[in-house]
mmCIF file with all atom_site columns, C-alpha atoms and ligand atoms in Angstrom:
data_model
loop_
_atom_site.group_PDB
_atom_site.id
_atom_site.type_symbol
_atom_site.label_atom_id
_atom_site.label_alt_id
_atom_site.label_comp_id
_atom_site.label_asym_id
_atom_site.label_entity_id
_atom_site.label_seq_id
_atom_site.pdbx_PDB_ins_code
_atom_site.Cartn_x
_atom_site.Cartn_y
_atom_site.Cartn_z
_atom_site.occupancy
_atom_site.B_iso_or_equiv
_atom_site.pdbx_formal_charge
_atom_site.auth_seq_id
_atom_site.auth_comp_id
_atom_site.auth_asym_id
_atom_site.auth_atom_id
_atom_site.pdbx_PDB_model_num
ATOM   1   C  CA  . VAL U 1 1   ? 5.082   5.363   -0.820  1.00 97.00 ? 14  VAL U CA  1
ATOM   2   C  CA  . VAL U 1 2   ? 8.273   3.933   -1.623  1.00 98.00 ? 15  VAL U CA  1
ATOM   3   C  CA  . LEU U 1 3   ? 10.341  2.538   1.139   1.00 97.00 ? 16  LEU U CA  1
ATOM   4   C  CA  . HIS U 1 4   ? 13.959  0.544   0.949   1.00 96.00 ? 17  HIS U CA  1
ATOM   5   C  CA  . LEU U 1 5   ? 13.500  -2.329  3.132   1.00 95.00 ? 18  LEU U CA  1
ATOM   6   C  CA  . ASP U 1 6   ? 15.227  -5.387  4.121   1.00 93.00 ? 19  ASP U CA  1
ATOM   7   C  CA  . ALA U 1 7   ? 15.334  -7.476  0.954   1.00 95.00 ? 20  ALA U CA  1
ATOM   8   C  CA  . ARG U 1 8   ? 15.684  -10.856 3.318   1.00 95.00 ? 21  ARG U CA  1
ATOM   9   C  CA  . GLU U 1 9   ? 12.690  -10.025 5.517   1.00 94.00 ? 22  GLU U CA  1
ATOM   10  C  CA  . LEU U 1 10  ? 9.959   -9.611  2.571   1.00 96.00 ? 23  LEU U CA  1
ATOM   11  C  CA  . LYS U 1 11  ? 7.568   -12.488 2.171   1.00 97.00 ? 24  LYS U CA  1
ATOM   12  C  CA  . MET U 1 12  ? 5.473   -11.381 -0.634  1.00 97.00 ? 25  MET U CA  1
ATOM   13  C  CA  . PRO U 1 13  ? 2.500   -12.591 -1.764  1.00 96.00 ? 26  PRO U CA  1
ATOM   14  C  CA  . PRO U 1 14  ? 2.616   -15.491 -4.939  1.00 96.00 ? 27  PRO U CA  1
ATOM   15  C  CA  . GLY U 1 15  ? 3.714   -13.920 -8.216  1.00 95.00 ? 28  GLY U CA  1
ATOM   16  C  CA  . ARG U 1 16  ? 5.278   -10.857 -6.671  1.00 96.00 ? 29  ARG U CA  1
ATOM   17  C  CA  . SER U 1 17  ? 8.809   -11.913 -6.136  1.00 86.00 ? 30  SER U CA  1
ATOM   18  C  CA  . GLY U 1 18  ? 10.014  -9.270  -8.184  1.00 95.00 ? 31  GLY U CA  1
ATOM   19  C  CA  . TRP U 1 19  ? 8.541   -6.993  -7.735  1.00 98.00 ? 32  TRP U CA  1
ATOM   20  C  CA  . THR U 1 20  ? 10.631  -5.018  -5.243  1.00 98.00 ? 33  THR U CA  1
ATOM   21  C  CA  . PRO U 1 21  ? 14.364  -4.586  -6.689  1.00 98.00 ? 34  PRO U CA  1
ATOM   22  C  CA  . ARG U 1 22  ? 16.712  -4.773  -4.155  1.00 97.00 ? 35  ARG U CA  1
ATOM   23  C  CA  . GLY U 1 23  ? 14.038  -5.015  -1.370  1.00 97.00 ? 36  GLY U CA  1
ATOM   24  C  CA  . ILE U 1 24  ? 12.635  -1.632  -2.917  1.00 98.00 ? 37  ILE U CA  1
ATOM   25  C  CA  . VAL U 1 25  ? 8.773   -1.815  -2.267  1.00 98.00 ? 38  VAL U CA  1
ATOM   26  C  CA  . ALA U 1 26  ? 5.632   0.596   -3.611  1.00 98.00 ? 39  ALA U CA  1
ATOM   27  C  CA  . TYR U 1 27  ? 2.384   0.852   -2.950  1.00 98.00 ? 40  TYR U CA  1
ATOM   28  C  CA  . SER U 1 28  ? -0.321  3.150   -3.042  1.00 98.00 ? 41  SER U CA  1
ATOM   29  C  CA  . LYS U 1 29  ? -0.612  6.155   -0.709  1.00 97.00 ? 42  LYS U CA  1
ATOM   30  C  CA  . ILE U 1 30  ? -3.823  6.228   -0.682  1.00 97.00 ? 43  ILE U CA  1
ATOM   31  C  CA  . CYS U 1 31  ? -5.628  4.519   2.435   1.00 97.00 ? 44  CYS U CA  1
ATOM   32  C  CA  . THR U 1 32  ? -8.109  1.884   1.036   1.00 97.00 ? 45  THR U CA  1
ATOM   33  C  CA  . HIS U 1 33  ? -10.603 2.854   4.209   1.00 96.00 ? 46  HIS U CA  1
ATOM   34  C  CA  . ALA U 1 34  ? -11.583 6.021   3.339   1.00 95.00 ? 47  ALA U CA  1
ATOM   35  C  CA  . GLY U 1 35  ? -9.086  7.885   1.096   1.00 95.00 ? 48  GLY U CA  1
ATOM   36  C  CA  . CYS U 1 36  ? -6.701  9.889   3.664   1.00 96.00 ? 49  CYS U CA  1
ATOM   37  C  CA  . ALA U 1 37  ? -3.031  9.800   3.220   1.00 97.00 ? 50  ALA U CA  1
ATOM   38  C  CA  . VAL U 1 38  ? -1.447  6.746   4.636   1.00 97.00 ? 51  VAL U CA  1
ATOM   39  C  CA  . ALA U 1 39  ? 1.227   9.232   6.237   1.00 95.00 ? 52  ALA U CA  1
ATOM   40  C  CA  . LEU U 1 40  ? 3.060   7.633   8.488   1.00 96.00 ? 53  LEU U CA  1
ATOM   41  C  CA  . PHE U 1 41  ? 5.988   4.807   8.789   1.00 95.00 ? 54  PHE U CA  1
ATOM   42  C  CA  . ARG U 1 42  ? 6.789   3.479   12.211  1.00 91.00 ? 55  ARG U CA  1
ATOM   43  C  CA  . LYS U 1 43  ? 9.621   2.148   12.906  1.00 87.00 ? 56  LYS U CA  1
ATOM   44  C  CA  . PRO U 1 44  ? 10.063  0.693   16.242  1.00 82.00 ? 57  PRO U CA  1
ATOM   45  C  CA  . THR U 1 45  ? 13.020  1.763   18.560  1.00 79.00 ? 58  THR U CA  1
ATOM   46  C  CA  . PHE U 1 46  ? 12.416  -1.178  21.190  1.00 74.00 ? 59  PHE U CA  1
ATOM   47  C  CA  . PRO U 1 47  ? 12.133  -4.503  19.598  1.00 66.00 ? 60  PRO U CA  1
ATOM   48  C  CA  . THR U 1 48  ? 10.941  -6.654  22.830  1.00 65.00 ? 61  THR U CA  1
ATOM   49  C  CA  . VAL U 1 49  ? 8.027   -4.854  23.060  1.00 66.00 ? 62  VAL U CA  1
ATOM   50  C  CA  . GLU U 1 50  ? 6.898   -3.326  19.945  1.00 65.00 ? 63  GLU U CA  1
ATOM   51  C  CA  . PRO U 1 51  ? 5.914   -4.686  16.336  1.00 72.00 ? 64  PRO U CA  1
ATOM   52  C  CA  . GLN U 1 52  ? 7.911   -4.886  13.096  1.00 82.00 ? 65  GLN U CA  1
ATOM   53  C  CA  . GLU U 1 53  ? 7.957   -1.752  11.076  1.00 91.00 ? 66  GLU U CA  1
ATOM   54  C  CA  . ALA U 1 54  ? 4.189   -0.343  9.360   1.00 96.00 ? 67  ALA U CA  1
ATOM   55  C  CA  . LEU U 1 55  ? 2.746   2.036   6.984   1.00 97.00 ? 68  LEU U CA  1
ATOM   56  C  CA  . ILE U 1 56  ? -0.085  3.642   9.067   1.00 97.00 ? 69  ILE U CA  1
ATOM   57  C  CA  . CYS U 1 57  ? -2.864  6.143   8.311   1.00 98.00 ? 70  CYS U CA  1
ATOM   58  C  CA  . PRO U 1 58  ? -3.300  8.398   10.597  1.00 96.00 ? 71  PRO U CA  1
ATOM   59  C  CA  . CYS U 1 59  ? -7.222  8.952   10.336  1.00 96.00 ? 72  CYS U CA  1
ATOM   60  C  CA  . HIS U 1 60  ? -8.211  5.774   11.910  1.00 96.00 ? 73  HIS U CA  1
ATOM   61  C  CA  . TYR U 1 61  ? -4.982  4.170   12.418  1.00 96.00 ? 74  TYR U CA  1
ATOM   62  C  CA  . SER U 1 62  ? -5.397  1.590   9.731   1.00 97.00 ? 75  SER U CA  1
ATOM   63  C  CA  . THR U 1 63  ? -1.674  -0.149  9.566   1.00 96.00 ? 76  THR U CA  1
ATOM   64  C  CA  . PHE U 1 64  ? -0.291  -2.217  7.089   1.00 97.00 ? 77  PHE U CA  1
ATOM   65  C  CA  . ASN U 1 65  ? 2.788   -4.271  6.433   1.00 97.00 ? 78  ASN U CA  1
ATOM   66  C  CA  . PRO U 1 66  ? 4.993   -3.464  3.821   1.00 97.00 ? 79  PRO U CA  1
ATOM   67  C  CA  . PHE U 1 67  ? 6.923   -6.916  4.350   1.00 97.00 ? 80  PHE U CA  1
ATOM   68  C  CA  . THR U 1 68  ? 4.021   -8.680  3.029   1.00 97.00 ? 81  THR U CA  1
ATOM   69  C  CA  . GLY U 1 69  ? 2.397   -6.870  0.208   1.00 98.00 ? 82  GLY U CA  1
ATOM   70  C  CA  . GLY U 1 70  ? 0.398   -4.135  2.456   1.00 98.00 ? 83  GLY U CA  1
ATOM   71  C  CA  . THR U 1 71  ? -1.436  -6.458  4.701   1.00 97.00 ? 84  THR U CA  1
ATOM   72  C  CA  . VAL U 1 72  ? -3.725  -4.752  6.360   1.00 97.00 ? 85  VAL U CA  1
ATOM   73  C  CA  . THR U 1 73  ? -2.653  -6.011  10.273  1.00 95.00 ? 86  THR U CA  1
ATOM   74  C  CA  . PHE U 1 74  ? -4.855  -3.072  12.730  1.00 95.00 ? 87  PHE U CA  1
ATOM   75  C  CA  . GLY U 1 75  ? -7.524  -1.083  11.741  1.00 96.00 ? 88  GLY U CA  1
ATOM   76  C  CA  . PRO U 1 76  ? -10.850 -0.290  9.850   1.00 96.00 ? 89  PRO U CA  1
ATOM   77  C  CA  . ALA U 1 77  ? -9.567  -0.984  6.245   1.00 96.00 ? 90  ALA U CA  1
ATOM   78  C  CA  . GLY U 1 78  ? -10.967 -3.712  4.440   1.00 94.00 ? 91  GLY U CA  1
ATOM   79  C  CA  . ARG U 1 79  ? -8.320  -4.638  1.559   1.00 95.00 ? 92  ARG U CA  1
ATOM   80  C  CA  . PRO U 1 80  ? -4.162  -4.208  1.097   1.00 97.00 ? 93  PRO U CA  1
ATOM   81  C  CA  . LEU U 1 81  ? -3.089  -0.781  -0.239  1.00 98.00 ? 94  LEU U CA  1
ATOM   82  C  CA  . PRO U 1 82  ? -2.605  -1.641  -3.328  1.00 98.00 ? 95  PRO U CA  1
ATOM   83  C  CA  . GLN U 1 83  ? 1.067   -2.856  -4.940  1.00 98.00 ? 96  GLN U CA  1
ATOM   84  C  CA  . LEU U 1 84  ? 3.546   -1.203  -7.564  1.00 98.00 ? 97  LEU U CA  1
ATOM   85  C  CA  . PRO U 1 85  ? 5.752   -3.532  -9.460  1.00 98.00 ? 98  PRO U CA  1
ATOM   86  C  CA  . LEU U 1 86  ? 8.690   -2.048  -9.491  1.00 98.00 ? 99  LEU U CA  1
ATOM   87  C  CA  . GLU U 1 87  ? 11.716  -2.786  -11.775 1.00 98.00 ? 100 GLU U CA  1
ATOM   88  C  CA  . ILE U 1 88  ? 15.732  -1.078  -12.354 1.00 97.00 ? 101 ILE U CA  1
ATOM   89  C  CA  . ASP U 1 89  ? 16.209  -0.749  -16.256 1.00 96.00 ? 102 ASP U CA  1
ATOM   90  C  CA  . ALA U 1 90  ? 19.658  -1.332  -17.242 1.00 97.00 ? 103 ALA U CA  1
ATOM   91  C  CA  . ALA U 1 91  ? 20.682  2.842   -17.024 1.00 97.00 ? 104 ALA U CA  1
ATOM   92  C  CA  . GLY U 1 92  ? 20.046  1.968   -12.964 1.00 97.00 ? 105 GLY U CA  1
ATOM   93  C  CA  . HIS U 1 93  ? 16.795  3.954   -12.894 1.00 98.00 ? 106 HIS U CA  1
ATOM   94  C  CA  . LEU U 1 94  ? 13.706  2.570   -10.580 1.00 98.00 ? 107 LEU U CA  1
ATOM   95  C  CA  . ARG U 1 95  ? 10.111  2.599   -13.074 1.00 98.00 ? 108 ARG U CA  1
ATOM   96  C  CA  . ALA U 1 96  ? 6.985   1.206   -12.077 1.00 98.00 ? 109 ALA U CA  1
ATOM   97  C  CA  . ALA U 1 97  ? 7.221   -2.523  -13.926 1.00 98.00 ? 110 ALA U CA  1
ATOM   98  C  CA  . GLY U 1 98  ? 3.229   -2.880  -14.703 1.00 97.00 ? 111 GLY U CA  1
ATOM   99  C  CA  . ASN U 1 99  ? -0.025  -1.515  -12.874 1.00 97.00 ? 112 ASN U CA  1
ATOM   100 C  CA  . PHE U 1 100 ? -1.075  -1.277  -9.428  1.00 97.00 ? 113 PHE U CA  1
ATOM   101 C  CA  . SER U 1 101 ? -2.129  -5.171  -7.672  1.00 97.00 ? 114 SER U CA  1
ATOM   102 C  CA  . GLY U 1 102 ? -5.455  -3.942  -7.402  1.00 94.00 ? 115 GLY U CA  1
ATOM   103 C  CA  . ARG U 1 103 ? -8.101  -1.087  -7.074  1.00 93.00 ? 116 ARG U CA  1
ATOM   104 C  CA  . VAL U 1 104 ? -6.580  2.537   -5.529  1.00 95.00 ? 117 VAL U CA  1
ATOM   105 C  CA  . GLY U 1 105 ? -8.679  3.907   -2.594  1.00 93.00 ? 118 GLY U CA  1
ATOM   106 C  CA  . PRO U 1 106 ? -11.336 3.030   -0.361  1.00 91.00 ? 119 PRO U CA  1
ATOM   107 C  CA  . GLY U 1 107 ? -13.641 0.673   -2.179  1.00 78.00 ? 120 GLY U CA  1
ATOM   108 C  CA  . TRP U 1 108 ? -16.768 3.034   -2.531  1.00 73.00 ? 121 TRP U CA  1
ATOM   109 C  CA  . TRP U 1 109 ? -15.124 5.293   -4.914  1.00 72.00 ? 122 TRP U CA  1
ATOM   110 C  CA  . ASN U 1 110 ? -16.612 3.015   -7.572  1.00 66.00 ? 123 ASN U CA  1
ATOM   111 C  CA  . VAL U 1 111 ? -20.019 4.596   -7.187  1.00 60.00 ? 124 VAL U CA  1
ATOM   112 C  CA  . ARG U 1 112 ? -19.733 7.204   -9.710  1.00 60.00 ? 125 ARG U CA  1
ATOM   113 C  CA  . GLU U 1 113 ? -20.049 4.284   -12.329 1.00 59.00 ? 126 GLU U CA  1
ATOM   114 C  CA  . GLN U 1 114 ? -22.838 3.105   -10.748 1.00 57.00 ? 127 GLN U CA  1
ATOM   115 C  CA  . PRO U 1 115 ? -25.493 2.638   -13.734 1.00 59.00 ? 128 PRO U CA  1
ATOM   116 C  CA  . THR U 1 116 ? -28.040 4.983   -11.837 1.00 59.00 ? 129 THR U CA  1
ATOM   117 C  CA  . PHE U 1 117 ? -25.473 7.817   -11.505 1.00 55.00 ? 130 PHE U CA  1
ATOM   118 C  CA  . ARG U 1 118 ? -24.482 7.825   -15.112 1.00 55.00 ? 131 ARG U CA  1
ATOM   119 C  CA  . LYS U 1 119 ? -28.262 8.439   -16.012 1.00 54.00 ? 132 LYS U CA  1
ATOM   120 C  CA  . ARG U 1 120 ? -28.485 11.571  -14.092 1.00 56.00 ? 133 ARG U CA  1
ATOM   121 C  CA  . ALA U 1 121 ? -24.948 12.832  -15.344 1.00 54.00 ? 134 ALA U CA  1
ATOM   122 C  CA  . VAL U 1 122 ? -25.986 12.456  -19.024 1.00 52.00 ? 135 VAL U CA  1
HETATM 123 S  S1  . LIG S 2 .   ? -8.899  6.763   6.186   1.00 51.98 ? 1   LIG S S1  1
HETATM 124 FE FE1 . LIG S 2 .   ? -6.932  5.342   6.425   1.00 51.98 ? 1   LIG S FE1 1
HETATM 125 S  S2  . LIG S 2 .   ? -8.109  4.316   8.495   1.00 51.98 ? 1   LIG S S2  1
HETATM 126 FE FE2 . LIG S 2 .   ? -9.507  5.238   8.156   1.00 51.98 ? 1   LIG S FE2 1
#
């Protein structure tokens, strides 16, 4: 998912300062809890009573902060949304500048890589 945020409000983790050209950020849309689509973007209309904008997975309401590297602010997800580094090339095209910051999807998606499963598949 790609968002255009106010660059002045970004507080990216160390080493990611160049990943957000002009305030544009990109994250995996696959929830790190159970793999559902992070399909909602919360845009508060009443700043005095509601928190900042957020990416939300409607399945179990995991909430991710797009201003801080996709960190989890609420719900059962155990790790941030993986972030994709972006760049704008000489022709003005928005491009991925590398791979995701971490494994995409929930942690249990690696069960196929367990040695016992591989033996059965051969
Ligand atoms: S799959 Fe996203 S909160 Fe559970």
